[in-house]
Rosetta silent file (secondary structure, phi, psi, omega in degrees, C-alpha in Angstrom):
SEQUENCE: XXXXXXXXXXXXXXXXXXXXXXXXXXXXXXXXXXXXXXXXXXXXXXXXXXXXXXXXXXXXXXXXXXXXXXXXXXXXXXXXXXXXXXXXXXXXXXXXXXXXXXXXXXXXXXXXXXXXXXXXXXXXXXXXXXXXXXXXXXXXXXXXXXXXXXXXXXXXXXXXXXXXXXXXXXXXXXXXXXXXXXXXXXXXXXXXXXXXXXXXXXXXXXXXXXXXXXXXXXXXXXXXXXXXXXXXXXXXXXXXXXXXXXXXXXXXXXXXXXXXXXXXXX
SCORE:     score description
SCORE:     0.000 S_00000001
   1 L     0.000  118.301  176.544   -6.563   -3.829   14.660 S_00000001
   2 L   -70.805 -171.571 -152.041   -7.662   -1.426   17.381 S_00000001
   3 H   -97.271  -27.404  160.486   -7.886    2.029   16.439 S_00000001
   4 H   -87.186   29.498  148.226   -4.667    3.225   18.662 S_00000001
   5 H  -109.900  -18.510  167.241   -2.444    0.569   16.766 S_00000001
   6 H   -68.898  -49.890  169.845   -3.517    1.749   13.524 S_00000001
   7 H   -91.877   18.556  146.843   -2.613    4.972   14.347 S_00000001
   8 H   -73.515  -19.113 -175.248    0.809    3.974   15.932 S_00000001
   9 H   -99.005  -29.937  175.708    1.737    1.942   13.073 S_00000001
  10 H   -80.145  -33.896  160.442    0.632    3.965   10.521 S_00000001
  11 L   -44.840   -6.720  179.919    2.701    6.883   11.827 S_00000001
  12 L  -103.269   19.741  161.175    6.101    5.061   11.551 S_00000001
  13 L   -96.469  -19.859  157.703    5.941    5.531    7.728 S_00000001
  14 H   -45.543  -13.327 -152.361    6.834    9.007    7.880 S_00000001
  15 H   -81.480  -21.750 -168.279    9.994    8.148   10.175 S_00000001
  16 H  -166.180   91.534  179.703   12.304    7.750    7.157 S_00000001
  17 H   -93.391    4.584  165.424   10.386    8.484    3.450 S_00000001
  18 H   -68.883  -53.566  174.839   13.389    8.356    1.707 S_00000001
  19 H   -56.730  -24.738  154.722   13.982    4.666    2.582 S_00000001
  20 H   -60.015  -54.863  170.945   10.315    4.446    1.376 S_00000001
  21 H   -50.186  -50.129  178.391   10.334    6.159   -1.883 S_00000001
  22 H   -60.111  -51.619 -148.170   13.576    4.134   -2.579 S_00000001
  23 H  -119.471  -20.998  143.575   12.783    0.415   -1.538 S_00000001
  24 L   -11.756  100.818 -178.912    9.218    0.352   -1.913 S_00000001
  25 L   -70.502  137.025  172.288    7.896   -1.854   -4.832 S_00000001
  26 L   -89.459 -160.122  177.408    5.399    0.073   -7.192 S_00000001
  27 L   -91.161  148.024 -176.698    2.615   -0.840   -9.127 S_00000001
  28 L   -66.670  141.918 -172.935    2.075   -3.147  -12.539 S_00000001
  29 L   -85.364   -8.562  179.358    1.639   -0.442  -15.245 S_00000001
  30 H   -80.873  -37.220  176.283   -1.024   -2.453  -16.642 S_00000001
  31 H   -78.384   16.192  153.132   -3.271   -1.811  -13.790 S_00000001
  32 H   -76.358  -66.057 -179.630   -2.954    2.050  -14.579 S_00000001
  33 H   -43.192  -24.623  179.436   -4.470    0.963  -18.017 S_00000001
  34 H   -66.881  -63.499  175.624   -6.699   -1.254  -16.465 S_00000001
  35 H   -74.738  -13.804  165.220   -8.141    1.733  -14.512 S_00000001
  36 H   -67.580  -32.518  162.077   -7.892    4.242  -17.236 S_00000001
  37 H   -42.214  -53.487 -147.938  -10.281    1.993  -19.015 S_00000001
  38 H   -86.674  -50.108  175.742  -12.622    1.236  -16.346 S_00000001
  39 L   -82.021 -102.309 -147.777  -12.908    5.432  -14.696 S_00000001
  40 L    98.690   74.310  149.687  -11.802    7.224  -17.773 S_00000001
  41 L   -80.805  154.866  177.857   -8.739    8.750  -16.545 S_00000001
  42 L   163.405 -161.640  173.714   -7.471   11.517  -18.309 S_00000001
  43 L   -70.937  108.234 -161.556   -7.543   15.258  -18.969 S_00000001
  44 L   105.850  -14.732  160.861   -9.725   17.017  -16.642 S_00000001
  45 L   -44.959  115.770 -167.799  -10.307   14.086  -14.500 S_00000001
  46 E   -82.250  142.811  159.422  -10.750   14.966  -10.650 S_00000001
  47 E  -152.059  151.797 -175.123   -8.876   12.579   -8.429 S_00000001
  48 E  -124.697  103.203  146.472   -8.851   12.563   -4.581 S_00000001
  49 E   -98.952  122.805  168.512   -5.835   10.266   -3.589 S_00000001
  50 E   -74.003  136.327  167.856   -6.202    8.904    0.464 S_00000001
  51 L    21.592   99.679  158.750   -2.333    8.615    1.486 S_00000001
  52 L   -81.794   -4.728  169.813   -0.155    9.267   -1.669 S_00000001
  53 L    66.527 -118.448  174.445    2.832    8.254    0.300 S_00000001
  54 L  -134.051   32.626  143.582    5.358    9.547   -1.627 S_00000001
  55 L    93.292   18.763  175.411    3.729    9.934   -5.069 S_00000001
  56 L   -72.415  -26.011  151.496    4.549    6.387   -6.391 S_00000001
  57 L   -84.077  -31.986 -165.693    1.013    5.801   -7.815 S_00000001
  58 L   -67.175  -30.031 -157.126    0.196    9.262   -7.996 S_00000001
  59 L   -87.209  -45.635  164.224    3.143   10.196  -10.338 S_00000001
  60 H   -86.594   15.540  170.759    1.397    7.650  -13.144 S_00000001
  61 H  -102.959   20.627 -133.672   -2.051    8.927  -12.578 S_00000001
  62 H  -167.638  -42.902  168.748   -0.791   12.077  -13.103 S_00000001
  63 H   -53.721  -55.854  161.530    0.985   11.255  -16.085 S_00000001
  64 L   -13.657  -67.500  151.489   -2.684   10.927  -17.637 S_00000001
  65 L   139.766   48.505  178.237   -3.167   14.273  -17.343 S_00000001
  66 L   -90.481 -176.976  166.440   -5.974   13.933  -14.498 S_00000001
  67 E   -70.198   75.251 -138.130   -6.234   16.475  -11.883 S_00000001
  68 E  -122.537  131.478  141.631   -5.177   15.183   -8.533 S_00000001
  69 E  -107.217  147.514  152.443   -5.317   16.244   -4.734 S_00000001
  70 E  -139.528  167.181 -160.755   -4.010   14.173   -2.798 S_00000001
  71 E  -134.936  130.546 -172.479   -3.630   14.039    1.162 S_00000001
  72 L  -111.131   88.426  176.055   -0.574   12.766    3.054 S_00000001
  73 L   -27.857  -60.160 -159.460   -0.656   12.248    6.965 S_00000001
  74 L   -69.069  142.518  173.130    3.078   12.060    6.732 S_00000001
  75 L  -115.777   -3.204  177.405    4.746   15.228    6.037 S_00000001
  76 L  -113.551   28.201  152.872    8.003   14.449    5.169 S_00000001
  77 L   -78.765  -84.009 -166.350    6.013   11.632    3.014 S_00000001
  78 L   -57.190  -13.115  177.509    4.046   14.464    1.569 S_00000001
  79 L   -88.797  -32.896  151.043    7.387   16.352    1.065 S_00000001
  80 H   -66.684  -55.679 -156.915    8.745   13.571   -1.067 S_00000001
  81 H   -90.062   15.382  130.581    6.256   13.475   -3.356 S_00000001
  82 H   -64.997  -30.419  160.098    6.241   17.063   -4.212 S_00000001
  83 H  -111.622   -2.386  146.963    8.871   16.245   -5.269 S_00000001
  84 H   -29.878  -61.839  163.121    8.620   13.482   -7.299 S_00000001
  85 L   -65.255    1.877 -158.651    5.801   15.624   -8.894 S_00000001
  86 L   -72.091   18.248  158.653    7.322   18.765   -9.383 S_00000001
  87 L   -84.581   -7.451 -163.990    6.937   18.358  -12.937 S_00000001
  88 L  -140.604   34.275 -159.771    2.860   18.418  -12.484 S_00000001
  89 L   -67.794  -45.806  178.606    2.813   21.384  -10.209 S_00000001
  90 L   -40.396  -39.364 -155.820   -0.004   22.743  -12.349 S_00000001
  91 L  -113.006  -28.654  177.751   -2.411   19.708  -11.975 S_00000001
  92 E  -119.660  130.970  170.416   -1.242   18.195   -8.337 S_00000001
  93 E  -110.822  135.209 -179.460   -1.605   19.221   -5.146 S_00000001
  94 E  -114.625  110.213 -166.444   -0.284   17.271   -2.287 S_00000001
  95 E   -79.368  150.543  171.072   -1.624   18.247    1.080 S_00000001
  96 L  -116.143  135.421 -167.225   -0.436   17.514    4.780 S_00000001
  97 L   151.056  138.821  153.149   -3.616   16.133    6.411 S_00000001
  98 L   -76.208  159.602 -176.300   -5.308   12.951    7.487 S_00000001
  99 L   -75.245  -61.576 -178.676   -8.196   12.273    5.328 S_00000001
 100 L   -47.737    1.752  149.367  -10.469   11.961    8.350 S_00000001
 101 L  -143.502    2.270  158.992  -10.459   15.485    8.954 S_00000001
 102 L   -27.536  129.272 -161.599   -9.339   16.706    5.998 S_00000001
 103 L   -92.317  158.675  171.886  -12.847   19.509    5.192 S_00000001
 104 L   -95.231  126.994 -151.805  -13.959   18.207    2.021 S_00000001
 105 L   -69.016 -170.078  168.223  -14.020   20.670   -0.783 S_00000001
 106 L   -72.811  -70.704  164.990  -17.475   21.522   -2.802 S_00000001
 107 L   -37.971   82.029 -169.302  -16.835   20.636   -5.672 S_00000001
 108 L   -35.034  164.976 -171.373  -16.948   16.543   -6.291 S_00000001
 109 L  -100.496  126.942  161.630  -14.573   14.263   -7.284 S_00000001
 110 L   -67.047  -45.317  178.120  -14.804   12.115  -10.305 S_00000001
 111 E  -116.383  155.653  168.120  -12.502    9.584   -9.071 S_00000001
 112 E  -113.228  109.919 -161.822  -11.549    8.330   -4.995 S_00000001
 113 E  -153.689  133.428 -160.416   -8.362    6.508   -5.293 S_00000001
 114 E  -158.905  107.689  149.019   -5.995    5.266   -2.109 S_00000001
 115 E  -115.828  143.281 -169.828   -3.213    2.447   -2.915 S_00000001
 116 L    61.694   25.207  167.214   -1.861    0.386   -0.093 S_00000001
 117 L  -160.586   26.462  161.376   -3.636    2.781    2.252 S_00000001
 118 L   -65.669  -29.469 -162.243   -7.518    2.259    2.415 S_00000001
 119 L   -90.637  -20.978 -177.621   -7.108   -0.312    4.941 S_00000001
 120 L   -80.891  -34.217  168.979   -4.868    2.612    7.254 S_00000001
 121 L   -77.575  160.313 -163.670   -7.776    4.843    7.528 S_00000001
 122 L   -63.531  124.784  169.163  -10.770    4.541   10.474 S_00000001
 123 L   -61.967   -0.867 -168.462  -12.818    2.080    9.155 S_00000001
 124 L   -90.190  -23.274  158.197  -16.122    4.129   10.916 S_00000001
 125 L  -160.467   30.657  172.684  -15.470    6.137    8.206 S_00000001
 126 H   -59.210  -11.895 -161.225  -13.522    5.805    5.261 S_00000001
 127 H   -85.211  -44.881 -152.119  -16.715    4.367    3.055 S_00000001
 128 H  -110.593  -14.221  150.906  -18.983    7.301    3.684 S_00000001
 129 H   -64.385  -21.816  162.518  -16.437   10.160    3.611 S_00000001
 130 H   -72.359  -13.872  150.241  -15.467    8.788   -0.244 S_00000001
 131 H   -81.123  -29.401  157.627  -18.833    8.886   -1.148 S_00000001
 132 H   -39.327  -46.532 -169.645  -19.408   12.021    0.402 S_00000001
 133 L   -97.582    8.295  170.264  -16.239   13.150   -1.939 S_00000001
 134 L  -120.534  146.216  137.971  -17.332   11.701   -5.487 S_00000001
 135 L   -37.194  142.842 -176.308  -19.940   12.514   -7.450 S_00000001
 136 L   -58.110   90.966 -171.408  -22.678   10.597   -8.348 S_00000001
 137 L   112.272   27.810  138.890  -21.639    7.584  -10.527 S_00000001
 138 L   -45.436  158.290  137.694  -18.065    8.232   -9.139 S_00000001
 139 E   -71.378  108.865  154.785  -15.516    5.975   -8.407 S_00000001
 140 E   -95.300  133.855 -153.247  -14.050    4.164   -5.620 S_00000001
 141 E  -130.695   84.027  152.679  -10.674    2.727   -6.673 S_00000001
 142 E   -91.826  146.682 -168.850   -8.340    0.938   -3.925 S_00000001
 143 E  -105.325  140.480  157.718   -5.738   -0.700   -4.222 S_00000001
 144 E  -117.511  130.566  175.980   -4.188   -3.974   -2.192 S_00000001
 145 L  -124.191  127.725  158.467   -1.191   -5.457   -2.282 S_00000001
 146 L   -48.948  157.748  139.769   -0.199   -9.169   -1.008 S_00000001
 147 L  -133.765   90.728  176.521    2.781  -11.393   -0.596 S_00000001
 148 L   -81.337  145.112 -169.222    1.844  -14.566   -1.673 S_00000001
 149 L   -47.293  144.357 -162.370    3.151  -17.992   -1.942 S_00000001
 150 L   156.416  169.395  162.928    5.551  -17.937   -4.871 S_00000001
 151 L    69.949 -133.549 -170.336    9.279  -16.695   -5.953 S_00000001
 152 L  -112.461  105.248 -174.101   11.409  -18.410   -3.279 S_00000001
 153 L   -75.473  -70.714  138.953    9.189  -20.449   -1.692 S_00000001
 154 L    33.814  -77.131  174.243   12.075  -22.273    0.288 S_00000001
 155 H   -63.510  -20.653 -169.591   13.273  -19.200    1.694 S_00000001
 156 H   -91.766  -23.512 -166.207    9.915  -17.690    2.836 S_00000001
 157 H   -91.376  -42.663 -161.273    9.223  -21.320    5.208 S_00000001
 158 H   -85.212  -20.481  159.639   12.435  -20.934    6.500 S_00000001
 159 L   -60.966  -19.995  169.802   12.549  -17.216    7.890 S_00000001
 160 H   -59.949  -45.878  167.960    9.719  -17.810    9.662 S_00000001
 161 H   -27.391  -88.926  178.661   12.410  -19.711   12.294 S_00000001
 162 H   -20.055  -34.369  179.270   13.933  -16.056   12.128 S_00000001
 163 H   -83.360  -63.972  168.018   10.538  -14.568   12.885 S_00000001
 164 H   -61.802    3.217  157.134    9.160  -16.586   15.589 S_00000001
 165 L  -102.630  -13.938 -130.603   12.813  -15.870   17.435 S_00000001
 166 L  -148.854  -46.503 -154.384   12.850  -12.354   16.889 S_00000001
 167 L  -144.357  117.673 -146.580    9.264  -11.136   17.053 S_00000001
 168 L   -94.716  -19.164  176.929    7.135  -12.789   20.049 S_00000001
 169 L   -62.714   -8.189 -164.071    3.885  -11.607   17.768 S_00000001
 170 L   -76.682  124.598  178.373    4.717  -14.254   15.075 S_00000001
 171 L   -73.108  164.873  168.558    1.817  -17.389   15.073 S_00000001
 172 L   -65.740  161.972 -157.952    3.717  -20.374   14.699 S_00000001
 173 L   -13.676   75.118 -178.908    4.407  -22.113   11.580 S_00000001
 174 L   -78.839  101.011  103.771    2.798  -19.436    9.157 S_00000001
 175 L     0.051  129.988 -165.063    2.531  -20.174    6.250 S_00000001
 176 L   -77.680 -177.057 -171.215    1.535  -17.839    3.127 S_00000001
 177 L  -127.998  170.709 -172.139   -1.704  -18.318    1.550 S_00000001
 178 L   -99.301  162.817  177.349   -1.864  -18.541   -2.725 S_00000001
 179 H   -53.755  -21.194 -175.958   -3.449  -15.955   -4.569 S_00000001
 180 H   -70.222  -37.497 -158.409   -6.521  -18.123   -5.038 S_00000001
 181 H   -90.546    3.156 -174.331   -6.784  -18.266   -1.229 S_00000001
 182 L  -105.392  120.511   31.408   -7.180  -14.226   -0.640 S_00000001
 183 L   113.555 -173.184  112.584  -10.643  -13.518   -0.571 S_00000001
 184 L  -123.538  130.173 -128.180  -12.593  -10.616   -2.375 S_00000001
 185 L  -139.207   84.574  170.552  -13.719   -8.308   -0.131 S_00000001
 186 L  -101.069   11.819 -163.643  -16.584   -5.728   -1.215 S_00000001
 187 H   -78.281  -51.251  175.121  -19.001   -6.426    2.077 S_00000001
 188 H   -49.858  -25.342  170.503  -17.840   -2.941    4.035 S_00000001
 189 H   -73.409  -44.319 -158.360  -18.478   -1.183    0.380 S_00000001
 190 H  -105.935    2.759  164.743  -22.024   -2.888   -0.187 S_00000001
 191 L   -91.434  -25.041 -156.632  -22.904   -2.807    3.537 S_00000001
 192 L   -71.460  -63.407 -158.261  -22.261    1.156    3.195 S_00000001
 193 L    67.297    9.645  142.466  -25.489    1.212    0.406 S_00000001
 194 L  -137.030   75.343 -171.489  -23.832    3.928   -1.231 S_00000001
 195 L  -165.431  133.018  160.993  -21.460    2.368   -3.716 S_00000001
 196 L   -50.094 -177.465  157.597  -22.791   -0.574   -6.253 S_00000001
 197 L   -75.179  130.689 -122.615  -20.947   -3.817   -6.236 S_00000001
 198 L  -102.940  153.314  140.410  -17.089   -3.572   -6.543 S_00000001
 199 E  -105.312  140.679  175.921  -15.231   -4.950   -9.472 S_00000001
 200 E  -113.992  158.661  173.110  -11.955   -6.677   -9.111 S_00000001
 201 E  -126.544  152.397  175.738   -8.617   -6.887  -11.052 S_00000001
 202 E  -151.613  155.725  177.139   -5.906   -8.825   -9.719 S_00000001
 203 L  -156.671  108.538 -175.531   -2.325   -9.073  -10.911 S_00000001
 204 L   -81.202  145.464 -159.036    0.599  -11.054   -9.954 S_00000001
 205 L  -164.842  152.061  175.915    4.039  -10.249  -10.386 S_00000001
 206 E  -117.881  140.440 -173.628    7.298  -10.957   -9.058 S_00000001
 207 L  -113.853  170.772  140.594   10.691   -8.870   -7.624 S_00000001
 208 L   -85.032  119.751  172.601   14.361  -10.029   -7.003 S_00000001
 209 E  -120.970  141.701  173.858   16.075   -8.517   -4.322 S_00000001
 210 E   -87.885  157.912 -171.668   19.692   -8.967   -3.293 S_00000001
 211 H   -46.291  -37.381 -169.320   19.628   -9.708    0.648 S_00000001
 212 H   -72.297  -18.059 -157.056   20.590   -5.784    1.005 S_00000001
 213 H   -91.981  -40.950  161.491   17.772   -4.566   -1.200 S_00000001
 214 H   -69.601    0.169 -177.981   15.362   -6.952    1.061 S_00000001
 215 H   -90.834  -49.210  173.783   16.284   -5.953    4.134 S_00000001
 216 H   -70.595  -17.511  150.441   15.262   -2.327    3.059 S_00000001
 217 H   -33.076  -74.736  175.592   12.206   -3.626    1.990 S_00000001
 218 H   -68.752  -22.541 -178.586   11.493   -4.664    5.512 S_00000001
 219 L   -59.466  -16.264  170.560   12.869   -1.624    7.284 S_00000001
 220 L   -64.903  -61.003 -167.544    9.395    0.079    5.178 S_00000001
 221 L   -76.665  168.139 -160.884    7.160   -1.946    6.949 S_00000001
 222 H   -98.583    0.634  164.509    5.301   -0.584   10.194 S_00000001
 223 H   -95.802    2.387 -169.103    5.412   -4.001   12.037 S_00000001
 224 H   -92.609  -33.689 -178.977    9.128   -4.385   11.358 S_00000001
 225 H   -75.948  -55.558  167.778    9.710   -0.689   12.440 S_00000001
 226 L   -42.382  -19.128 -164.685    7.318   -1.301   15.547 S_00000001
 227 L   -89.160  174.469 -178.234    9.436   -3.850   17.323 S_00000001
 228 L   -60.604  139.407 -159.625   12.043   -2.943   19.536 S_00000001
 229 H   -53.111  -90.490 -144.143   15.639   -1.382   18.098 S_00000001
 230 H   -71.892  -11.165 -176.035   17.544   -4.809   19.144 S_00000001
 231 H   -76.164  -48.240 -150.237   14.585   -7.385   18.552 S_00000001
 232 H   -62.163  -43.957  178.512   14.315   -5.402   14.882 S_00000001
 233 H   -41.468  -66.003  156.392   18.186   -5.291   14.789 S_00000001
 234 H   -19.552 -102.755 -133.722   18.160   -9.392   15.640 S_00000001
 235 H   -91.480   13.390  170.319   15.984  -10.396   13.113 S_00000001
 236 H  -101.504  -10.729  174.965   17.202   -8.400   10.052 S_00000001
 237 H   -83.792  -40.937  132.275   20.740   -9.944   10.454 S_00000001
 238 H     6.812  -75.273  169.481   18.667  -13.115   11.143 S_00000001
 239 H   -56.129  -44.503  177.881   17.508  -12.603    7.940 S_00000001
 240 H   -78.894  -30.338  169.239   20.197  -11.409    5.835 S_00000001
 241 H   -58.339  -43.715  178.624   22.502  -14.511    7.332 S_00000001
 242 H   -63.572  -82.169  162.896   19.615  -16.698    5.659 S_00000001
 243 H    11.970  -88.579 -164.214   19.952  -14.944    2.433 S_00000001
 244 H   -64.121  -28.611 -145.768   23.572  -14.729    1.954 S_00000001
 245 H  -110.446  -37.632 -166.508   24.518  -18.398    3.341 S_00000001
 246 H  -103.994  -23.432 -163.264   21.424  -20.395    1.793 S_00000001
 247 L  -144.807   23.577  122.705   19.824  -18.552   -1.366 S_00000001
 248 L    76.765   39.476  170.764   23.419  -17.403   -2.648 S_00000001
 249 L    96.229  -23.861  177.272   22.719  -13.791   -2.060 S_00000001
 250 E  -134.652  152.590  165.703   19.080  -13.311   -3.532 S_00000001
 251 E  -141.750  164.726  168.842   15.591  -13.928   -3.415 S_00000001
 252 L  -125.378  129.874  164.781   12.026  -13.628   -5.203 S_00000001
 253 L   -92.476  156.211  176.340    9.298  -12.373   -3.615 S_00000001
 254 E  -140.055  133.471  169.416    5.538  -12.715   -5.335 S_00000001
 255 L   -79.482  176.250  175.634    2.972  -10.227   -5.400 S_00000001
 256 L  -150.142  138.078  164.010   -0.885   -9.839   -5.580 S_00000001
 257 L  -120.675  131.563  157.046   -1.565   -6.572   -6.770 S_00000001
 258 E  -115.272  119.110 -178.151   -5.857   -5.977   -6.031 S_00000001
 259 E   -99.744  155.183 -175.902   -7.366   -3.472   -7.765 S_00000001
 260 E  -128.050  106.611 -144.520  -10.743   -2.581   -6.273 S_00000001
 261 E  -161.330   89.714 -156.383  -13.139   -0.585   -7.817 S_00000001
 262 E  -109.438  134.817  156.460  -17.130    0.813   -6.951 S_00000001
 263 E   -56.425  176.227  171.753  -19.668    3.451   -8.314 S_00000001
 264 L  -118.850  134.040  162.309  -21.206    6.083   -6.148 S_00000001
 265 L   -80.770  153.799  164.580  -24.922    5.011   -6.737 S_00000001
 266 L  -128.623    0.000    0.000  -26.509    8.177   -7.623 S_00000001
């Protein structure tokens, strides 16, 4: 991805953060537990979350009782998830900023922690401003999430037809890959030299959607929002026609949740 499509694409999550905060899928609550274990969240615990979106991890990190800034390009992003938090006013602050120029305070960070949005920041330097922003034997903790073969497998071969009519970007007969087949991917952390070797968690999970509740699903993402009003228009009726006529109104999608998670060498 060049570096002006990352930031056109990441900018079209801001365009409507209600429909995000709503139709968005969260996170498995075990991999809060996972990471409370691993970091030792809790009370008094600094966290820096890159792009809280609109507070959907941030609201159980928070729960914890850690300490959180976090920094939101989006501001009507960052305006949901005040208020989502407003209940933590004491302990979170939620910022309007990109992280890349965000000044970085003095005081270190225990924890670094960005879900679904490590991969949105410049890659020239997301590695060495979060070590720059934890303390030594800090944590960097990102999160990825998949959509992997699974659910209604049926339905996922046949929307590609829908895709590859509708969106001229689509390779031909794509096919998802299984959870087995996604990679683990610490070489930009351990190429850095200042973060140990990552540990992974991974956790699979599944959603139901009725064709309306998936459709808002896609209206979230920033290549579905990039295409053109009538290509996007096309290929969500496209979609929803599939749905309703073949899979009786519903479908299941399957997840990969990756948790990702490195020291600051010190």
């Amino acid at each position: 991805m060049t570096s002006s499509d990352r930031e056109r694409l990441r900018a079209t999550f801001t365009e409507d953060a209600e429909l995000y905060d709503r139709a968005r899928p969260g996170y498995p609550p075990r991999m809060f537990d996972d990471l409370t274990g691993m970091v030792g969240l809790g009370a008094g615990c600094r966290v820096l979350e890159i792009g809280c979106g609109t507070g959907q991890a941030t609201v159980p990190l928070a729960r914890r009782g850690c300490r959180i800034v976090a920094v939101e390009l989006g501001p009507q992003m960052a305006a949901v998830a005040r208020r989502n938090l407003a209940g933590y006013r004491d302990d979170v602050q939620v910022l309007d900023a990109a992280f890349e120029d965000w000044p970085l305070p003095a005081e270190p960070f225990d924890v670094v922690f960005a879900a679904t949005a490590f991969h949105w920041i410049d890659p020239a330097v997301r590695v060495e401003r979060s070590a720059a922003a934890l303390r030594p034997g800090g944590a960097l903790a990102t999160v990825a999430t998949s959509h992997v073969a699974g659910g209604t497998e049926g339905f996922f071969v046949e929307v590609q037809n829908c895709y590859e009519r509708f969106d001229p970007k689509t390779p031909p007969n794509l096919r998802l890959s299984t959870a087995d087949e996604i990679v683990e991917d610490d070489e930009e952390i351990t190429r850095s030299g200042r973060f140990d070797a990552a540990t992974f968690l991974r956790y699979e999970w599944e959603l139901h959607y009725t064709s309306a509740e998936y459709l808002d699903v896609l209206r979230t993402y920033s290549g579905h929002r990039a295409l053109q009003p009538a290509a996007r228009r096309d290929l969500l009726h496209c979609i929803e026609h599939l749905i309703e006529h073949n899979y009786e109104g519903g479908i299941t999608k399957r997840y990969l949740t990756e948790l990702r998670v490195a020291r600051r060498r010190k």
